[in-house]
GROMACS .gro file of C-alpha atoms in nm:
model
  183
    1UNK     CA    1  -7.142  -1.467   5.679
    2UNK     CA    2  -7.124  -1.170   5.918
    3UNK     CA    3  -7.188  -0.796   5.894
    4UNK     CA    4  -6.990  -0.699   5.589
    5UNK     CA    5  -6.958  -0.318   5.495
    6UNK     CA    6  -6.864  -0.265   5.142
    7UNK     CA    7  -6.958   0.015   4.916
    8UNK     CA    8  -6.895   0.184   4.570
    9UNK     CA    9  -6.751  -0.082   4.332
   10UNK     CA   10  -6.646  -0.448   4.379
   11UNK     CA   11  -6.419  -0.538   4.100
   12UNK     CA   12  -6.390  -0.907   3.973
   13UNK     CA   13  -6.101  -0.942   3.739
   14UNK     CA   14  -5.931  -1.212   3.610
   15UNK     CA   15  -5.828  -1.417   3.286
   16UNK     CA   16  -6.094  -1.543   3.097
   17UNK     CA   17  -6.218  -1.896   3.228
   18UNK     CA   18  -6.050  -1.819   3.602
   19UNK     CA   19  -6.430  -1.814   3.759
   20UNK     CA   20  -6.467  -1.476   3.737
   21UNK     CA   21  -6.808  -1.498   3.669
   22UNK     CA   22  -6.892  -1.753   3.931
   23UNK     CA   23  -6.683  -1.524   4.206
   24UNK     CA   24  -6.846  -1.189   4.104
   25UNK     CA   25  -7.204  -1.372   4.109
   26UNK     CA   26  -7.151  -1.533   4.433
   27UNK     CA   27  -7.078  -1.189   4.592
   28UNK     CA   28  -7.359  -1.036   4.470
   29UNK     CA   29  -7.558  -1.247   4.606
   30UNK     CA   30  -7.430  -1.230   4.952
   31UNK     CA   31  -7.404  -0.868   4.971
   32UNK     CA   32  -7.749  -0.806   4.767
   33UNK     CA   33  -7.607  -0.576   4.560
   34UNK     CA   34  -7.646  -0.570   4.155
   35UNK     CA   35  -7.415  -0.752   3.945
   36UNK     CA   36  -7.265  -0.614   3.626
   37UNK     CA   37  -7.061  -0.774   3.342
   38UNK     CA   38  -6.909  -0.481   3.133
   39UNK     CA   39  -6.847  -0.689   2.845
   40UNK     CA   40  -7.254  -0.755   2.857
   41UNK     CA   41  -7.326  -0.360   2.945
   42UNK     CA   42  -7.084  -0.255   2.657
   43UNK     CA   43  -7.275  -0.497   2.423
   44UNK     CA   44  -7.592  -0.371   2.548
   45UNK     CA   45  -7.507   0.008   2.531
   46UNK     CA   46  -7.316   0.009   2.222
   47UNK     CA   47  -7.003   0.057   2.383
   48UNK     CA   48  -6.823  -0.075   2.124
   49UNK     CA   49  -6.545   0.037   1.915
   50UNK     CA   50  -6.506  -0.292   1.685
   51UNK     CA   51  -6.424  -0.643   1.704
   52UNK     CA   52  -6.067  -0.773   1.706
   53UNK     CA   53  -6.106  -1.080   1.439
   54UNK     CA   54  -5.745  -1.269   1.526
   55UNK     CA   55  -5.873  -1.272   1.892
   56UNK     CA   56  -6.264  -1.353   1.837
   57UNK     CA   57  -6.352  -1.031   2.054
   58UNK     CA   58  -6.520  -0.707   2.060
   59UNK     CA   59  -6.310  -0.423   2.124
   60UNK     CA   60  -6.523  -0.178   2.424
   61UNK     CA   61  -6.508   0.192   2.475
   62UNK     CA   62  -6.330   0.161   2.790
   63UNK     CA   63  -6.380   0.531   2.834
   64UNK     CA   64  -6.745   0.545   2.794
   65UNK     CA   65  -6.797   0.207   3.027
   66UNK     CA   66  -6.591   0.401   3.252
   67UNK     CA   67  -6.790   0.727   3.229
   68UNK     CA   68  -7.142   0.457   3.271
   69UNK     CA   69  -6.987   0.300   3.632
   70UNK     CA   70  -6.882   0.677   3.758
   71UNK     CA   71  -7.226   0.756   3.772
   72UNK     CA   72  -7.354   0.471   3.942
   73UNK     CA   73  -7.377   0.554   4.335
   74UNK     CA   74  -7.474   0.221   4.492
   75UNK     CA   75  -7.269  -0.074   4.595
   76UNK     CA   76  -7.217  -0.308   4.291
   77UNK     CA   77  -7.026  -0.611   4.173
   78UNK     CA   78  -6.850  -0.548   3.856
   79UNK     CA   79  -6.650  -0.848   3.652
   80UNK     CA   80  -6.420  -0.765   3.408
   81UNK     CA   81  -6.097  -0.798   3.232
   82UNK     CA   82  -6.055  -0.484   3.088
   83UNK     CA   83  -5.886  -0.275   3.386
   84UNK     CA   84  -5.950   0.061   3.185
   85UNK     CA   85  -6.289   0.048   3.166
   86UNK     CA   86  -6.277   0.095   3.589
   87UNK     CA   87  -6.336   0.420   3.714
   88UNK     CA   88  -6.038   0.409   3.999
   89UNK     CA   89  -6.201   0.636   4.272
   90UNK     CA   90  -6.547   0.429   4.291
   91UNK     CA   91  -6.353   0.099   4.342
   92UNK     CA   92  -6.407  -0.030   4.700
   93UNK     CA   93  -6.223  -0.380   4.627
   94UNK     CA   94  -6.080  -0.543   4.391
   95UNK     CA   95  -6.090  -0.948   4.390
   96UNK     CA   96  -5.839  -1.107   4.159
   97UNK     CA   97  -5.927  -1.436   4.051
   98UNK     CA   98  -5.652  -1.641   3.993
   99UNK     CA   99  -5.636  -2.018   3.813
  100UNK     CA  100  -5.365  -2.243   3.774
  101UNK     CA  101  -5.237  -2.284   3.348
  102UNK     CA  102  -5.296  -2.678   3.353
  103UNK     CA  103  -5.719  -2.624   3.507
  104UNK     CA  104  -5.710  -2.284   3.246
  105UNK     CA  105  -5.644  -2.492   2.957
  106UNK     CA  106  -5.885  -2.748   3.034
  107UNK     CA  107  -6.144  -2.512   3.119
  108UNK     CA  108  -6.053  -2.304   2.771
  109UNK     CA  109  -6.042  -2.601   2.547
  110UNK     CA  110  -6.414  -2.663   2.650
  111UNK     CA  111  -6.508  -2.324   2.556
  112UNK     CA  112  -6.375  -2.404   2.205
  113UNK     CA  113  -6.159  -2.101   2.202
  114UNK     CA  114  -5.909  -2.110   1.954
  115UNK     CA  115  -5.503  -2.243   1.999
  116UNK     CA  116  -5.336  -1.890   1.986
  117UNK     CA  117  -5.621  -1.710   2.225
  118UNK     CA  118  -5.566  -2.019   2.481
  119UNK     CA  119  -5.181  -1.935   2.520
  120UNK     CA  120  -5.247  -1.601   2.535
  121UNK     CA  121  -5.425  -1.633   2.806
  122UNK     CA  122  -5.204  -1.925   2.954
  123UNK     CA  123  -4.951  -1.705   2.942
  124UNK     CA  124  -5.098  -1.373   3.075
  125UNK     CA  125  -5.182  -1.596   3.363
  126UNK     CA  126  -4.870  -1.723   3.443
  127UNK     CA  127  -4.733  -1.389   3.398
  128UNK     CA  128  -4.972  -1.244   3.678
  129UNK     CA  129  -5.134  -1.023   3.421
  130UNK     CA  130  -5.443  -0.998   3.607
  131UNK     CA  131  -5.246  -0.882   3.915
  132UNK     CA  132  -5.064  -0.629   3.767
  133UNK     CA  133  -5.417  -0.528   3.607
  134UNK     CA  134  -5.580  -0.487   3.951
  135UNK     CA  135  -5.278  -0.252   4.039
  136UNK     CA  136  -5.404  -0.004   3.721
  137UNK     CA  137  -5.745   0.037   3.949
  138UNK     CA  138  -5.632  -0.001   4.322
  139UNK     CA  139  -5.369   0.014   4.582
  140UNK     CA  140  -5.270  -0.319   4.671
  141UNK     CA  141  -5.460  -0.259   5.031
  142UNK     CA  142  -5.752  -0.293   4.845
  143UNK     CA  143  -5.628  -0.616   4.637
  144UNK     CA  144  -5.713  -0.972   4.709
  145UNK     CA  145  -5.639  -1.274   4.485
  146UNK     CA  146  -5.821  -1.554   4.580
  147UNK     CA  147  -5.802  -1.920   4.418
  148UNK     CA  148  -6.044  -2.007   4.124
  149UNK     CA  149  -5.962  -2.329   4.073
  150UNK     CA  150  -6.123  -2.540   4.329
  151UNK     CA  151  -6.449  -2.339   4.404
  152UNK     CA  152  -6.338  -2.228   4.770
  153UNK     CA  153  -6.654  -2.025   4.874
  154UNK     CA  154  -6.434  -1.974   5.245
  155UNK     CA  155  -6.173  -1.788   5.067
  156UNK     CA  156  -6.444  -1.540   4.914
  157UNK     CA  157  -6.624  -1.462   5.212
  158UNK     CA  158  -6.283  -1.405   5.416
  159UNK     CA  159  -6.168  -1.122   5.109
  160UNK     CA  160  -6.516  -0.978   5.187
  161UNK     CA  161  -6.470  -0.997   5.550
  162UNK     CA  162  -6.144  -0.814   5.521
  163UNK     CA  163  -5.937  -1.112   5.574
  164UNK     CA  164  -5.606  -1.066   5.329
  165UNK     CA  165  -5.388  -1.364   5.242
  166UNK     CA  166  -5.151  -1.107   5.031
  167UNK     CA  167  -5.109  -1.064   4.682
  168UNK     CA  168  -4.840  -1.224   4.512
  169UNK     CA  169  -4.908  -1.570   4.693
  170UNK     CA  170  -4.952  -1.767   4.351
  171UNK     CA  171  -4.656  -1.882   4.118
  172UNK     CA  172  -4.812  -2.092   3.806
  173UNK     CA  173  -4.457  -2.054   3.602
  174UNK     CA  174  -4.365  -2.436   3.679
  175UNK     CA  175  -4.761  -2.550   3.611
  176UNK     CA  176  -4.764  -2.346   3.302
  177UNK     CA  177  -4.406  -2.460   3.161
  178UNK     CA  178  -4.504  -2.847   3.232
  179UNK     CA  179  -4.806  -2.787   3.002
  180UNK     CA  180  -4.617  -2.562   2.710
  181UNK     CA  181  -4.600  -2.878   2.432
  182UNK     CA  182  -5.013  -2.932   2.496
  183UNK     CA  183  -5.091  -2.569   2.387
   0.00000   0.00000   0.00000
């Protein structure tokens, strides 16, 4: 993959089901670096402040995850979707991963989540909610969205290379407005 130079935090983000998960893993990996999921850590460490019942979530102490990842010194792979839980001045890069409504849905449905949470998150997607979330942590020189609905590996290894394709490059307002009466 080539000599790759990243340190502090790597920052995964992107609407539940997008392949966050499968992104953030795959770059551990390749860097051999640690991977972290802060839902997981604030599970783990009691970093929770409740549970939000009409969603199916817990609700995290975004400010004591935060306080956790500012001490950590080495490079590491963080996925989230909670922006707020990022401390800003650790955060090396931040990978958005991005996945078209129609694939979302599919990929949601399977996880049995329930009608209203799916078009939330249909809609925060076709809204570029986890853009503008990646802009709470990081200047947009250190923002890449890449494409997680087909699995391109290339894509990955370019962000980590350096190689920027821009932010802003997807538009799912047609995809998501063709699936509105299926959600």
């Amino acid at each position: 993959m080539g000599n790759i130079n990243i340190s502090g935090l790597i920052v995964v983000i992107g609407t539940p089901g997008s392949g966050k998960t499968r992104v953030a893993k795959l770059i551990a990996e390749s860097l051999g670096c640690r991977y972290l999921n802060v839902g997981e850590l604030s599970l783990e460490k009691g970093y929770v402040l409740g549970r939000d019942e009409e969603r199916g979530s817990y609700i995290i102490d975004e400010e004591r995850v935060r306080e956790e990842l500012s001490r950590i010194e080495d490079t590491i792979v963080v996925e989230t979707i909670s922006p707020y839980a990022i401390p800003q001045d650790k955060v090396s890069l931040v990978i958005v991963v991005r996945c078209r409504p129609s694939i979302l849905l599919e990929r949601l449905r399977g996880r049995g989540y329930s009608k209203s949470k799916i078009r939330e998150n249909l809609e925060y997607e076709a809204i570029d909610g986890p853009l503008f979330d990646a802009m709470q942590i990081a200047d947009v020189d250190k923002i890449v969205e890449i494409d997680g609905c087909e699995g391109n590996d290339e894509e990955i290894y370019d962000a980590l290379r350096g190689i920027k394709k821009g932010v802003g490059r997807f538009n799912w307002s047609q995809d998501f407005l063709s699936i509105l009466e299926e959600i």
